[in-house]
Coordinates of C-alpha atoms and ligand atoms in Angstrom, one line a residue:
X1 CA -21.9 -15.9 -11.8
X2 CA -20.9 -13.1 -9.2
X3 CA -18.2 -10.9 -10.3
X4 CA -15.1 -10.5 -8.4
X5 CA -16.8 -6.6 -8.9
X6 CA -19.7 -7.4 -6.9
X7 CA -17.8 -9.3 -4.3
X8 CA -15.4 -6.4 -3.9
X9 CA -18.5 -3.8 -4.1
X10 CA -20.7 -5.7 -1.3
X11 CA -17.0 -6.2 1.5
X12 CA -16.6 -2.5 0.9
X13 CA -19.5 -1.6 1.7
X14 CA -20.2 -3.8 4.8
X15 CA -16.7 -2.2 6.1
X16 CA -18.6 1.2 6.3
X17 CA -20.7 -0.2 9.0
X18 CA -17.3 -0.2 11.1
X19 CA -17.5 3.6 11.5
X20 CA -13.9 3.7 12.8
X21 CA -13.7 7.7 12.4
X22 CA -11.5 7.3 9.5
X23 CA -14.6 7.3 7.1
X24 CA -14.8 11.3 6.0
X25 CA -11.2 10.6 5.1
X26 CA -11.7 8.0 2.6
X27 CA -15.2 9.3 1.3
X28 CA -13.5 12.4 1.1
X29 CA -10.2 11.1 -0.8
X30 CA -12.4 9.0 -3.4
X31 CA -14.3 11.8 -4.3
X32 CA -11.6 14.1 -5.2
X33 CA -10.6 11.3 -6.9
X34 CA -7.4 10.1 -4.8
X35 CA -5.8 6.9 -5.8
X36 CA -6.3 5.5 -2.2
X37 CA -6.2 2.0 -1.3
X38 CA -9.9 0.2 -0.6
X39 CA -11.3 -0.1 2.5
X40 CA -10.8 -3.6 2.5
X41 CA -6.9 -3.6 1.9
X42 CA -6.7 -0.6 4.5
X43 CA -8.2 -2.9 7.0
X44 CA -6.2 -5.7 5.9
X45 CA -2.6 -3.7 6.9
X46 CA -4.6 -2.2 10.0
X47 CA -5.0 -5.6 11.3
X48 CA -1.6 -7.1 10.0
X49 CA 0.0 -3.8 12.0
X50 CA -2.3 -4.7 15.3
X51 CA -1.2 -8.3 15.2
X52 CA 2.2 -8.0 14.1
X53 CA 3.8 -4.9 16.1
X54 CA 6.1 -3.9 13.3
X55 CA 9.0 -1.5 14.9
X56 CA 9.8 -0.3 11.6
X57 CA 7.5 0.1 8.6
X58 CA 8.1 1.8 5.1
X59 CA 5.5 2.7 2.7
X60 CA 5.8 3.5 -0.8
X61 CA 3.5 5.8 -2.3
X62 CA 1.8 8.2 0.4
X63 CA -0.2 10.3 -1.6
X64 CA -1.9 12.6 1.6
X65 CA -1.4 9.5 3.7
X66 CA -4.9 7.4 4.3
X67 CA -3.0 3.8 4.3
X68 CA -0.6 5.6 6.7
X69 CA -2.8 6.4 9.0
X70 CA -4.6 3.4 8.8
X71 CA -1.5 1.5 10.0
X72 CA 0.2 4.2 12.0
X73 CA -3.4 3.9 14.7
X74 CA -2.6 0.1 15.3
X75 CA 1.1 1.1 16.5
X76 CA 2.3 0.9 19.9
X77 CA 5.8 1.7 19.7
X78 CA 7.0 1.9 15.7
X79 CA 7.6 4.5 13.1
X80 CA 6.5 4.2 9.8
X81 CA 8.4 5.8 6.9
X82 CA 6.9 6.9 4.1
X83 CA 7.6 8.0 0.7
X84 CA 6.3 10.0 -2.1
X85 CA 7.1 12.6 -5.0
X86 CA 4.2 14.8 -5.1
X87 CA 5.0 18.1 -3.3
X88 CA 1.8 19.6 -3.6
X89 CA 0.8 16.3 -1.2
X90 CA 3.1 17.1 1.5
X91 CA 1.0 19.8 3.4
X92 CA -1.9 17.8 2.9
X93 CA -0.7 14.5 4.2
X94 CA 0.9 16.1 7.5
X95 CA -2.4 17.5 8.1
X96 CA -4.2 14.3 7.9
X97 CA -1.6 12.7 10.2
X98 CA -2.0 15.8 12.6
X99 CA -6.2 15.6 11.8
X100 CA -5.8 11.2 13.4
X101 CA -3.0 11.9 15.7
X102 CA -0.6 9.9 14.4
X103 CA 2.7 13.0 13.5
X104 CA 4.8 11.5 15.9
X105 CA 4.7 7.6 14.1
X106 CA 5.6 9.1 10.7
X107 CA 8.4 10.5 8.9
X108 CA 7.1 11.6 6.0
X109 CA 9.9 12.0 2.8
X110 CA 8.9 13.8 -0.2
X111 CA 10.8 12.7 -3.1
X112 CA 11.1 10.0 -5.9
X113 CA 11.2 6.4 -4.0
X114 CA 14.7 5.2 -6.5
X115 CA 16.2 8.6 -4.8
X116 CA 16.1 7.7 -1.4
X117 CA 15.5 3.7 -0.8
X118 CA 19.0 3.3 -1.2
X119 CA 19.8 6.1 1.9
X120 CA 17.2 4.6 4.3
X121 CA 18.6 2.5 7.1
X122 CA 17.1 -1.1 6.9
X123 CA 16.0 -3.4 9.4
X124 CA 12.0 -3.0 7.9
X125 CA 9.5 -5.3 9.6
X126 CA 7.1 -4.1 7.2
X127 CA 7.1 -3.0 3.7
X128 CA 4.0 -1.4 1.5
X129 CA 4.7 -1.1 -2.4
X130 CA 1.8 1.1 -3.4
X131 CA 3.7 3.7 -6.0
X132 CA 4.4 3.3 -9.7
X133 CA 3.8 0.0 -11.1
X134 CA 6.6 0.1 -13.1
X135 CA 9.0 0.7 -10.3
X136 CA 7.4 -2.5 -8.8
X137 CA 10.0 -4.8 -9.7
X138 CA 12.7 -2.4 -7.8
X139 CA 10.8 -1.6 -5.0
X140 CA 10.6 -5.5 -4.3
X141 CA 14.0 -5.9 -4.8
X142 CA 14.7 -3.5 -2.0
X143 CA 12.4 -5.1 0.3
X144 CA 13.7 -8.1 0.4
X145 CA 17.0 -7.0 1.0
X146 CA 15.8 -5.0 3.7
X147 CA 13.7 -6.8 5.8
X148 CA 14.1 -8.6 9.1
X149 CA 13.1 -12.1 9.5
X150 CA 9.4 -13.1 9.7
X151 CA 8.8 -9.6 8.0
X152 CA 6.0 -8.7 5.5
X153 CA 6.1 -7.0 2.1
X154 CA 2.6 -6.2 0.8
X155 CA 1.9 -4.7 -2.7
X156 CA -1.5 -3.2 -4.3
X157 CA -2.5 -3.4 -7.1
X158 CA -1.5 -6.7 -8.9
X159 CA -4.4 -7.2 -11.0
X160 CA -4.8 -3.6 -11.9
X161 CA -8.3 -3.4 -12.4
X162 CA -8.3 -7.3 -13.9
X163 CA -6.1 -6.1 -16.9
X164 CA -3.6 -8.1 -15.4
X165 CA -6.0 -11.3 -15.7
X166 CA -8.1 -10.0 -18.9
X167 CA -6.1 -7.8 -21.0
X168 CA -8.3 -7.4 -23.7
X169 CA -10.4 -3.9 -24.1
X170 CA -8.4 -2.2 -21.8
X171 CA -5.8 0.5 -22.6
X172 CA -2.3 0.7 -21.6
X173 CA -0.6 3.2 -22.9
X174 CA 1.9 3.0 -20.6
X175 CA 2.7 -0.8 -20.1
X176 CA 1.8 -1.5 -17.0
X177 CA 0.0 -4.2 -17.9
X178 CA 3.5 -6.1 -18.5
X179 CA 5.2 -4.9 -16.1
X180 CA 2.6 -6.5 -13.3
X181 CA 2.1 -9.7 -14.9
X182 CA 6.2 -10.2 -14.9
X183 CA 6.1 -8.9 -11.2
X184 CA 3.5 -11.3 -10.2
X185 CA 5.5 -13.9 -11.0
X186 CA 8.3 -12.5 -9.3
X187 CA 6.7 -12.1 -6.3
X188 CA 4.9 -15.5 -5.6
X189 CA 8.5 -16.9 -6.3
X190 CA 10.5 -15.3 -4.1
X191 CA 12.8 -17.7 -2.0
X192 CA 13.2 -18.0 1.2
X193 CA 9.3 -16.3 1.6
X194 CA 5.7 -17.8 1.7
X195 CA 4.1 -15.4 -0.6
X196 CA 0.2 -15.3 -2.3
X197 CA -1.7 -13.0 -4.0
X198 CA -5.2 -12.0 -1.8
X199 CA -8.7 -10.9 -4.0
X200 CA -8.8 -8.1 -2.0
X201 CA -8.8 -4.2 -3.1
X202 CA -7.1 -4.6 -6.4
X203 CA -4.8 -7.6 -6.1
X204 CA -3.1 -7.5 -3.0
X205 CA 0.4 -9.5 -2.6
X206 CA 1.2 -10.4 0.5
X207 CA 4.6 -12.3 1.0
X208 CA 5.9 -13.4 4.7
X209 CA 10.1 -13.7 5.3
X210 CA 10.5 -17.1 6.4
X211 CA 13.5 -16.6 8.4
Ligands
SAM1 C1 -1.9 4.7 -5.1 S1 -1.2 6.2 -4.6 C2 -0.8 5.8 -2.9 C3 -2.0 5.7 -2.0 C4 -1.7 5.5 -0.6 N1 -0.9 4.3 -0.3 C5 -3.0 5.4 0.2 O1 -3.7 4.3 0.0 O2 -3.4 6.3 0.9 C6 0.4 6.1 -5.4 C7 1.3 7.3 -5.0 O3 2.6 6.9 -5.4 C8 3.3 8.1 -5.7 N2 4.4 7.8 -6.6 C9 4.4 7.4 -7.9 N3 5.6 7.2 -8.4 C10 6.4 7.4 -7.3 C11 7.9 7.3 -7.2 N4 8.6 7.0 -8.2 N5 8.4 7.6 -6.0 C12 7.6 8.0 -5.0 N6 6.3 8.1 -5.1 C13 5.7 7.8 -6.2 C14 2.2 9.0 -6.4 O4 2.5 10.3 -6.3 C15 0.9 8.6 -5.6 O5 0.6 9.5 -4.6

């Protein structure tokens, strides 16, 4: 039988063929070792940002900014907001936005995501959850409260790595293996959203604000 693996190995590679100029980037970020999204879940919010027109996006979990980028090129008129911790990724990530284009569509805040949610003025049309798994639960928590109607939270990473699915043989030192497999549940239950879980990437939720 194929492997969700192999299925994931063979789209990724079929989306180099696209050659959208954004391909050094993510060759570049893998091989360093960046914990960037896949090229199928980058093309996935890329399209969702094309088609949807979202005036205000936030994104948590920057790193140097490849996801940001990815949606900030499909914008017309919004601002993404994004946020992240790591100082040492701040220079970088402005770079890369300079590098695509894209400085003047994001506000880049560098500093722990439970620091600053809470600040942010609402009204999102988009949300990304793409930080620490364990402040998962949190970060969804915030979205909903914060989103306009018909808006879309998207999180990576719910199957982390098939842990989530098949537990066994794989370490977890820090529980994150829990934490998902309670916030999976969460998430396909939210009310007042229609909300499934996509084999894309690494497990991507995508949940859509019914009114
Ligand atoms: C998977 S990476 C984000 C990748 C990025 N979305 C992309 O695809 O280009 C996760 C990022 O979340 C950041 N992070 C982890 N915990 C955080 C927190 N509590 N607040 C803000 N950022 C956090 C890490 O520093 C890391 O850069």
């Amino acid at each position: 039988m194929i492997s969700f693996e192999q299925i994931s190995d063979y789209v990724n590679s079929l989306l180099k063929l696209k050659n959208d100029g954004t391909d050094e980037l993510y060759n570049y970020l893998s091989k360093k070792g960046h914990p960037v999204v896949k090229r199928d879940v980058a093309e996935f919010l890329a399209q969702i940002v094309l088609l949807k027109q979202p005036e205000k996006v936030l994104e948590i979990g920057t790193n140097v900014g490849y996801s940001a980028i990815m949606m900030a090129r499909q914008m017309k008129n919004g601002k993404i907001w994004t946020v992240d911790y790591r100082r040492d990724h701040h220079d970088k990530a402005l770079e890369n936005f300079k590098e695509f284009g894209v400085e003047d569509r994001i506000v880049l805040i560098t500093s722990y995501a439970e620091n600053v949610l809470n600040g942010l003025d609402g009204g999102f049309d988009l949300i990304f959850i793409d930080a620490d798994k364990k402040g998962y639960s949190n970060y969804l928590d915030f979205a909903v409260n914060n989103l306009n109607s018909r808006g879309v939270i998207i999180a990576d990473n719910l199957f982390w790595k098939g842990s989530v699915i098949a537990p066994d043989g794989f370490e977890d030192e820090r529980n994150v293996i829990p934490s998902l497999t309670e916030f999976n549940k969460k998430f396909v239950s939210l009310k007042g959203f229609r909300t499934q879980v996509l084999s894309i990437g690494d497990g991507l939720g995508f949940a859509v604000k019914e009114n």
